Coordinates of C-alpha atoms in Angstrom, one line a residue:
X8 CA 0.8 14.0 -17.5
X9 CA -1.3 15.2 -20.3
X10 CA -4.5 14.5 -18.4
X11 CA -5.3 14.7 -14.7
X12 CA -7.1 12.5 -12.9
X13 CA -9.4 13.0 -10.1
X14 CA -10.3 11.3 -7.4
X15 CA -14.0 12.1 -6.5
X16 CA -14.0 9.8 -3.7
X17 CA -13.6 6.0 -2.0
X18 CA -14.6 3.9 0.5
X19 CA -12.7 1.2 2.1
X20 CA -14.0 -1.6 4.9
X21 CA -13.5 -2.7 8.3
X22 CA -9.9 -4.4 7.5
X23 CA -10.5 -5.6 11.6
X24 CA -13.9 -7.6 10.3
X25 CA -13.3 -11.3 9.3
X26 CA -15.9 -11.9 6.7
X27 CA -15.8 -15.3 6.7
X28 CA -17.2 -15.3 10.7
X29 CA -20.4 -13.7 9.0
X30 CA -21.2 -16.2 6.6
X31 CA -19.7 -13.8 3.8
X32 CA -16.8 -13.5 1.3
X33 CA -15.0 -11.3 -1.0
X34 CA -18.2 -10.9 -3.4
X35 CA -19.5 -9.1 -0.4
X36 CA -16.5 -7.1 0.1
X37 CA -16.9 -6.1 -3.2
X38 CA -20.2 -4.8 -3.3
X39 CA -19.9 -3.1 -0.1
X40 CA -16.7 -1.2 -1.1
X41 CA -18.5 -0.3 -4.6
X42 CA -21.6 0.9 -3.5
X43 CA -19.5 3.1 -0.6
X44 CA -17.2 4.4 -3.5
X45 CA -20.3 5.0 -5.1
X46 CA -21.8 6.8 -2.6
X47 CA -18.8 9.0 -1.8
X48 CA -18.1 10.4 -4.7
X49 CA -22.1 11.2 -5.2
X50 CA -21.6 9.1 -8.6
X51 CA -24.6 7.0 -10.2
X52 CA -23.7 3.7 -11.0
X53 CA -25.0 4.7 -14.6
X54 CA -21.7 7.3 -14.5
X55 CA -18.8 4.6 -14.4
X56 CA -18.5 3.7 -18.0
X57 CA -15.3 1.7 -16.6
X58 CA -13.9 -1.0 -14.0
X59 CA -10.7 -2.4 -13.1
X60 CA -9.8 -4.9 -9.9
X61 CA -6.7 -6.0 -8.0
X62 CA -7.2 -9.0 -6.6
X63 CA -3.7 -11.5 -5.7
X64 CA -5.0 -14.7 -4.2
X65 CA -8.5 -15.1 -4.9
X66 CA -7.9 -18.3 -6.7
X67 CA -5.9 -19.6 -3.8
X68 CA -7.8 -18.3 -0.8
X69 CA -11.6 -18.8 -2.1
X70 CA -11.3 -20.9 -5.4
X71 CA -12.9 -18.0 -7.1
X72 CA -10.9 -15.8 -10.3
X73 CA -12.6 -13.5 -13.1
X74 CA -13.0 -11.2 -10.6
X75 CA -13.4 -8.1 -13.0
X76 CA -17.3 -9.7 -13.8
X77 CA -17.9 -10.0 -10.1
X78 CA -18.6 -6.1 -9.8
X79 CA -21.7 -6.6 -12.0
X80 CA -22.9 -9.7 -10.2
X81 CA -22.9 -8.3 -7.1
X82 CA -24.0 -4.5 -8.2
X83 CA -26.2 -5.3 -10.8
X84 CA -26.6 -1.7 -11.9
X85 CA -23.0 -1.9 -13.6
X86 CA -24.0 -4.7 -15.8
X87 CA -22.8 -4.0 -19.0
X88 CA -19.7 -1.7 -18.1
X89 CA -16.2 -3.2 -19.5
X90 CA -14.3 -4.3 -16.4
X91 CA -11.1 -6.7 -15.9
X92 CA -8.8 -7.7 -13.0
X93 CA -5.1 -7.3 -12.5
X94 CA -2.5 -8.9 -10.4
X95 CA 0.7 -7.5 -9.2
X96 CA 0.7 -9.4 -5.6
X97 CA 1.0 -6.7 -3.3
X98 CA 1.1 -4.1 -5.4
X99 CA -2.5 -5.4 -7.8
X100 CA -5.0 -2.3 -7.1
X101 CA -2.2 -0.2 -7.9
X102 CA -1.9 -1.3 -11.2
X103 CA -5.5 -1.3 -11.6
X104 CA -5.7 2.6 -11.0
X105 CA -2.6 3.0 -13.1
X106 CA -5.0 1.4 -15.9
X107 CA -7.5 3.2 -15.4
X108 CA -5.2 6.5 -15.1
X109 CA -4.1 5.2 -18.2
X110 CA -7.8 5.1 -19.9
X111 CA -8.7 8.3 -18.6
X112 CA -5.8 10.4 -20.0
X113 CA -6.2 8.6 -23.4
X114 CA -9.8 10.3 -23.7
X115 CA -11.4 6.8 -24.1
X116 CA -13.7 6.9 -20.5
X117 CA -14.2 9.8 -18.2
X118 CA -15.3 8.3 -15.2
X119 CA -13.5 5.0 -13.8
X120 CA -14.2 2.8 -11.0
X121 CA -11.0 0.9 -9.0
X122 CA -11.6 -1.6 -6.8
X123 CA -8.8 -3.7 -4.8
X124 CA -10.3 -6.4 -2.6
X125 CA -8.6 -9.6 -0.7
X126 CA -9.9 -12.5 1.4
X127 CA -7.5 -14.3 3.7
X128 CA -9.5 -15.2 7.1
X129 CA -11.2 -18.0 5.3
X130 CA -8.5 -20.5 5.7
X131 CA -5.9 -21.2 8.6
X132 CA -2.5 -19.2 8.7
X133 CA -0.3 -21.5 7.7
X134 CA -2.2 -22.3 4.6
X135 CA -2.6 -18.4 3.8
X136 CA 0.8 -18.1 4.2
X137 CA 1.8 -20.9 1.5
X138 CA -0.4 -19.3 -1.2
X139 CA 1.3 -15.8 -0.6
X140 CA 4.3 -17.4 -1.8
X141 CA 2.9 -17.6 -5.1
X142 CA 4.1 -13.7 -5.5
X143 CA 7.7 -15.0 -5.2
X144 CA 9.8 -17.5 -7.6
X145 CA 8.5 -20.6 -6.5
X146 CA 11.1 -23.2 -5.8
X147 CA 13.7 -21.1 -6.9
X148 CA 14.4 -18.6 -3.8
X149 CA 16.9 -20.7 -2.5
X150 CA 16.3 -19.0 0.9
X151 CA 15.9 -22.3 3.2
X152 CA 12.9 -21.1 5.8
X153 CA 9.6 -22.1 6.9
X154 CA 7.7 -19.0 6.3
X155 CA 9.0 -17.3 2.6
X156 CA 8.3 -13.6 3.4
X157 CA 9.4 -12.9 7.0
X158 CA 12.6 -15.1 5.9
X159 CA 13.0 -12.9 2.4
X160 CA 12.3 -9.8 4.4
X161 CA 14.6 -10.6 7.3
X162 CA 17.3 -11.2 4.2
X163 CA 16.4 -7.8 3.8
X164 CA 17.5 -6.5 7.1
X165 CA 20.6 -8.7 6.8
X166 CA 21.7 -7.2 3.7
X167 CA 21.6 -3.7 5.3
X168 CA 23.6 -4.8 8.4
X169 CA 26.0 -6.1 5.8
X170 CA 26.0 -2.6 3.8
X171 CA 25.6 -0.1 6.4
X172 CA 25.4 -1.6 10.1
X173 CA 21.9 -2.1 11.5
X174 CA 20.8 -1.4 15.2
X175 CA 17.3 -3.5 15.7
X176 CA 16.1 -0.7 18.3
X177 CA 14.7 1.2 15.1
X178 CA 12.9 -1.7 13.6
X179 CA 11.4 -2.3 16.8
X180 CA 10.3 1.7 16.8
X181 CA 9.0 1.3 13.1
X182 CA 6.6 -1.1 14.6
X183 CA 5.5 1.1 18.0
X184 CA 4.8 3.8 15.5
X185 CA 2.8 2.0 13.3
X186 CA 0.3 0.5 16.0
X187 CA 0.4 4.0 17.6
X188 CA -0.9 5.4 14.4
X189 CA -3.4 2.7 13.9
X190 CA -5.2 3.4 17.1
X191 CA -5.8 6.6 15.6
X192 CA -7.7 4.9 13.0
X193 CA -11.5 3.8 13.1
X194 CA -10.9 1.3 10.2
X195 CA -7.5 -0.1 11.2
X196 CA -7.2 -3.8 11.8
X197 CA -5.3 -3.4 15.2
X198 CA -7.2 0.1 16.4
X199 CA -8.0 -1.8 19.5
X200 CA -5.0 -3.8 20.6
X201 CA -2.8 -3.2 23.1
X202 CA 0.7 -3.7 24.3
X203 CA 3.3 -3.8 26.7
X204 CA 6.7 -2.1 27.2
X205 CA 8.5 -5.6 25.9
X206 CA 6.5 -5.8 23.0
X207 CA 8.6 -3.2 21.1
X208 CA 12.2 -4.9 21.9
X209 CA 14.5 -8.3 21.3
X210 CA 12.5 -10.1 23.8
X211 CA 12.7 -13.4 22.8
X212 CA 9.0 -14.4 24.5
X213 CA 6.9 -11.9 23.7
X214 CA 8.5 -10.7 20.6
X215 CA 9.8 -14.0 18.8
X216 CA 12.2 -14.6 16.1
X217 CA 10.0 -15.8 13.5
X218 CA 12.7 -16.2 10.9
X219 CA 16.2 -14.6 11.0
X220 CA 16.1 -11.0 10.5
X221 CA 12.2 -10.8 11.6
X222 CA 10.3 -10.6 14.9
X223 CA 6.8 -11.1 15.7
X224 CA 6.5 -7.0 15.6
X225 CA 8.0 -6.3 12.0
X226 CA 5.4 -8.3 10.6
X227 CA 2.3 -6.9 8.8
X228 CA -0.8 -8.0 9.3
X229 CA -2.2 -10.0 6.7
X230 CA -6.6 -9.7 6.7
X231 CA -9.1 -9.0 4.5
X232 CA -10.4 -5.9 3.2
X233 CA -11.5 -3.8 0.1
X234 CA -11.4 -0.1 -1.1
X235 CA -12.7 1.3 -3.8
X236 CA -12.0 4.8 -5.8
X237 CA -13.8 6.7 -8.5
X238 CA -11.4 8.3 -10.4
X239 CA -12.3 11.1 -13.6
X240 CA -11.5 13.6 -15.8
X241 CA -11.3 16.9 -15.5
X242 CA -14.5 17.3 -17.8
X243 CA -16.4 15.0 -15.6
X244 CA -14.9 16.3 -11.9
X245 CA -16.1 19.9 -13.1
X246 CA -19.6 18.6 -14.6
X247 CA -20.4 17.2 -11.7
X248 CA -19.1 18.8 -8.9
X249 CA -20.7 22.3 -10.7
X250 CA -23.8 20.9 -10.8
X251 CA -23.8 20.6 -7.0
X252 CA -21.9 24.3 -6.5
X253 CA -18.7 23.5 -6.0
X254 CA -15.0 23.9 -7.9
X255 CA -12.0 21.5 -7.9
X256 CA -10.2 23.7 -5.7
X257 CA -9.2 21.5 -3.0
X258 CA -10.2 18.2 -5.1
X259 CA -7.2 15.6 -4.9
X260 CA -5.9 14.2 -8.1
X261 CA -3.1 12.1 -8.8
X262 CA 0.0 14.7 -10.2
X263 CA 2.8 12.4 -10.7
X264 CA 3.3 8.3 -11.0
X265 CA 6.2 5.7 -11.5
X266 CA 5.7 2.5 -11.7
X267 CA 9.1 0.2 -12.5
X268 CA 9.2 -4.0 -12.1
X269 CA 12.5 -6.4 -11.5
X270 CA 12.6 -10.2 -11.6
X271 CA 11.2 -11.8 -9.3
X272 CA 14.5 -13.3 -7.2
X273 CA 14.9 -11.4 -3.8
X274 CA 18.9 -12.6 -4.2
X275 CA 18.9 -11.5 -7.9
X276 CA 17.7 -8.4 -7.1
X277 CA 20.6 -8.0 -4.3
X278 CA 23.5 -8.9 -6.2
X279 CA 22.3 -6.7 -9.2
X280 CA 22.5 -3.4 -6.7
X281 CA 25.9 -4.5 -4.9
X282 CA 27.8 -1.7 -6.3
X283 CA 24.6 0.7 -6.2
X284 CA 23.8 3.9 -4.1
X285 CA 20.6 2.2 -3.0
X286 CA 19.8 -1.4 -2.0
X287 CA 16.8 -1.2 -4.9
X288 CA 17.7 1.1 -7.5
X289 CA 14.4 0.6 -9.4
X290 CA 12.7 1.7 -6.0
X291 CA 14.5 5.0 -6.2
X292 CA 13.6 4.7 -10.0
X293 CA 9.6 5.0 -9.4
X294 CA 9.6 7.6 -6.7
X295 CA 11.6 10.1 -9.2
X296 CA 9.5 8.9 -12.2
X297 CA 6.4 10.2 -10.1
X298 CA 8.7 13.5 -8.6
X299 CA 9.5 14.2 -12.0
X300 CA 5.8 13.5 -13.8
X301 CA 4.6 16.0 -10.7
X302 CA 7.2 18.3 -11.2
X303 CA 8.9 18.7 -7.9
X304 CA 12.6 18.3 -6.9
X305 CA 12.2 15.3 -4.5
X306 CA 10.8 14.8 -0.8
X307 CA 10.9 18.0 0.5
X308 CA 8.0 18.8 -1.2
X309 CA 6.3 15.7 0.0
X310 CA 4.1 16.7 3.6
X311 CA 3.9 12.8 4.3
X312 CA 4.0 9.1 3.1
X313 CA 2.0 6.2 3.2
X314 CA 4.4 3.3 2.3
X315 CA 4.8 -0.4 2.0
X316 CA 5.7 -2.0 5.6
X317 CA 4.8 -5.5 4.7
X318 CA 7.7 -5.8 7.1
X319 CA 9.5 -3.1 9.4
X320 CA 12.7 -3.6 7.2
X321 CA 10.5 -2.1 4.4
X322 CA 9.6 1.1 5.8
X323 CA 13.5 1.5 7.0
X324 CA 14.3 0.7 2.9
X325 CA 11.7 2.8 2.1
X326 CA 13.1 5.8 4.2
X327 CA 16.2 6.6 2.9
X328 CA 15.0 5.8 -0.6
X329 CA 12.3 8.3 -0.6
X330 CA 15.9 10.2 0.3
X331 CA 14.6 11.6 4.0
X332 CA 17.8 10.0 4.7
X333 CA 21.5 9.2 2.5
X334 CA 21.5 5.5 2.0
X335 CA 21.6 3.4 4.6
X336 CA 21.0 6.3 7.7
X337 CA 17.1 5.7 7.7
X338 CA 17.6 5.4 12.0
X339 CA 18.2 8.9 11.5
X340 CA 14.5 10.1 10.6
X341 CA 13.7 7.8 13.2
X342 CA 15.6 8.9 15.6
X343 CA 14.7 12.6 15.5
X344 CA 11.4 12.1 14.7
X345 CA 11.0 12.9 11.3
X346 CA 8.4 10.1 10.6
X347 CA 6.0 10.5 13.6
X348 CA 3.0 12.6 13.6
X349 CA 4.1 16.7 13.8
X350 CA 7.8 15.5 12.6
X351 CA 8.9 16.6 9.1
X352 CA 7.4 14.1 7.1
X353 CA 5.0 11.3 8.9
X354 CA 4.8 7.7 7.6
X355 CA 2.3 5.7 7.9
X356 CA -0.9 8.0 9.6
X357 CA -3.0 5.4 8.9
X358 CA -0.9 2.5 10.3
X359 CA 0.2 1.3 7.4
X360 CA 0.2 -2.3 7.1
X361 CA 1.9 -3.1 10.6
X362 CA -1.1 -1.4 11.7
X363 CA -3.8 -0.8 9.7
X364 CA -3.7 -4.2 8.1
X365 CA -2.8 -5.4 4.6
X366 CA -5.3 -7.0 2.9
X367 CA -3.2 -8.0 -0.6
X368 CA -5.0 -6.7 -3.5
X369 CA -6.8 -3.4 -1.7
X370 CA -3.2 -2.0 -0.3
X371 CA -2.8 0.1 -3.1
X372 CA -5.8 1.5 -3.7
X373 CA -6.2 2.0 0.2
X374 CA -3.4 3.8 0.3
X375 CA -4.2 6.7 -2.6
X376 CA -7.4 7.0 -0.5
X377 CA -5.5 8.0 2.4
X378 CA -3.3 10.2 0.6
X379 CA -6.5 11.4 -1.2
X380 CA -8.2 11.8 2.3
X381 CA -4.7 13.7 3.5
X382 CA -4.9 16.2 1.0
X383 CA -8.5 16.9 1.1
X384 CA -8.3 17.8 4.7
X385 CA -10.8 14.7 5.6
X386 CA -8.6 12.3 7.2
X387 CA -10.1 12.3 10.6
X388 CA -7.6 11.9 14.3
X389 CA -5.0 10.6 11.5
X390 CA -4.9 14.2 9.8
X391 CA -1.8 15.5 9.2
X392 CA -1.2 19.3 9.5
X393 CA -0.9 21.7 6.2
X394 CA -0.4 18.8 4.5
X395 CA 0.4 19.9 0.7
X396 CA 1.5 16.9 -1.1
X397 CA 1.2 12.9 0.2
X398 CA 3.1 10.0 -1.6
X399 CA 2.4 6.4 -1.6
X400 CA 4.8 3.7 -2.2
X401 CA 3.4 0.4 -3.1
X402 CA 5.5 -2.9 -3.5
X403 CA 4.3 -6.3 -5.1
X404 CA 6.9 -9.4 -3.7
X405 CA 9.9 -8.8 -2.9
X406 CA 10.2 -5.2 -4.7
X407 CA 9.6 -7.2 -7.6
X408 CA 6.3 -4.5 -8.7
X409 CA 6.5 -1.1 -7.4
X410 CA 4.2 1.7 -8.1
X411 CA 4.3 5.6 -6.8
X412 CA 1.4 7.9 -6.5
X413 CA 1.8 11.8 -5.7
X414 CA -1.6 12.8 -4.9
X415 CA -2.5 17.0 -4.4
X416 CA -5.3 19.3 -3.6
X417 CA -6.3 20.9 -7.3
X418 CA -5.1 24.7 -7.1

């Protein structure tokens, strides 16, 4: 990487508050997560000479696109400052902070503004659910279900049963975990829900089949949400952090990325990797891409992760991808405790998206906040100890977009 890129600061929203209940929408989202980013970072509005968006559904979910010119209406001081929205589904404010990355290092702004943001409370369920299966081949799945990405996802779980054998008891502790964690957190969707003892097993009442492969509990929890980032140079972190004092020592900043796509058929996708060490080669793909760009070996330099768990099945992919297990063995970290707080590297402080929520287009960018908030020793009751480096893992659809961030404390 020929030019770092800081992270001077970020703010992200209630993802328990439904907007809609308060008369508001995403354009308020977006001005509240802009002026907290803002705010953060100690950056004037007159600083950001750059903005980019992720945004998945707006067109579906509030009728509303061009979201890149909605900054400026709703923050009129960045009127005037280039902007433009992405789309990855799942994995949009990633690629919007991989473009702005991208600007930075190229010498053509200094100081960037990222901002992912998502509305789905505004319309019933079922009807949110529909328009998320935009992000997959529409009509073309061939995966005969009622609900597209707790059926796709629950393919998921078959195909390892198929590979390697696949005891549900681990799912089922992928999802204790991640509402634990999430209690932890003041911003987390589910901070104040509670449970019982059956919630976290194969009961068939209180934790339904909701397609095969998938339970009530493996599901994330789709809401709305936005977070924001201010990302710079090197020239503009130390220009304006020494005017207050201070030195990057200790400043987070993104050291390695990978970013890798695949078609957009879940079975296509499968058949490709039959013979294949992992189930998603192209996921293994990115996390070495950003190991490599950040120049380390591999996990065990990593103090912890905050990765997709759209579903539990993708946190147990992600697991032995990320290589904290061998291929198909991810009930092993879970087992001994590798992924909870204190083990050897914890998943998912904040949650994740079992827990904390998942609000589409602000996953991404809500997750390099916490891993920027990890790093920087300012992540709260969800703080993990001596952390060193955090990695994110974000996917868009059925792994279709994936994009890896390894975020450090400047040395």
């Amino acid at each position: 990487m020929s030019e770092p890129v800081f992270i001077l600061g970020g703010h992200q929203t209630d993802f328990a508050k439904v907007w809609s209940r308060a008369g508001q929408d995403l354009s308020d989202m977006t001005r509240e997560a802009t002026l907290g980013a803002l705010q953060a970072s100690g950056v004037a509005a007159a600083d950001i000479q750059s903005i980019h968006v992720g945004n998945a559904f707006g067109e579906l979910q509030r009728g509303q696109a061009h979201l890149g010119a909605m900054v400026a209406q709703v923050v009129p001081e960045l009127w005037g400052v280039p902007a433009m929205r992405h789309e990855g589904a799942c994995a949009s404010s990633s690629l919007a902070v991989l473009t702005a990355m991208a600007e930075i290092e190229a010498g053509r702004y200094d100081c960037v503004l990222v901002l992912g943001v998502e509305e789905f409370k505004n319309l019933p369920g079922d009807q949110s659910s529909v328009n998320q299966n935009a992000a997959a081949w529409q009509g073309r799945e061939d995966i005969d279900c009622t609900f597209m990405w707790p059926a796709a996802f629950g393919l998921l779980a078959q195909e390892y049963e198929r590979r390697y054998g696949l005891d549900r008891r681990y799912l089922n502790r992928i999802a204790e975990l991640n509402y634990g964690n999430a209690r932890r957190n003041p911003l987390a969707q589910t901070r104040k829900w509670t449970f019982e003892a059956r919630s976290f097993t194969d009961d068939d009442e209180i934790n339904p089949v909701i397609e095969p492969g998938t339970r009530r509990q493996d599901c994330g929890q789709i809401t709305d949400g936005a977070c924001a980032l201010v990302l710079a140079s090197a020239r503009f972190a130390q220009s304006h952090w020494g005017h207050r004092g201070r030195s990057l020592v200790g400043m987070p900043w993104i050291e390695g990325w990978g970013h890798r796509n695949a078609g957009l058929r879940l079975k296509d996708k499968l058949e490709r990797s039959r013979d294949a060490r992992h189930v998603f080669p192209h996921v293994r793909q990115t996390l070495e891409d950003a190991w490599r760009r950040a120049g380390i070996a591999g996990v065990d330099a990593i103090s912890g992760i905050e990765t997709h768990d759209c579903f539990t099945t993708t946190e147990y992919m992600a697991i032995d991808h990320f290589g904290l297990t061998e291929p198909g063995e991810s009930w092993r970290a879970i087992e001994d405790g590798s992924i909870e707080p204190g083990g050897r590297c914890p998943v998912n402080m904040s949650g994740g998206l079992i827990g904390c929520g998942h609000p589409v287009g602000a996953t991404g960018a809500r997750m390099l906040l916490d891993a920027a908030r990890q790093v920087s020793g300012q992540a709260g009751d969800t703080q993990i100890e001596g952390v060193r480096k955090m990695q994110t893992l974000n996917i868009g659809g059925s792994c279709a977009t994936v994009v890896s961030f390894v975020v450090s404390p400047w040395s």
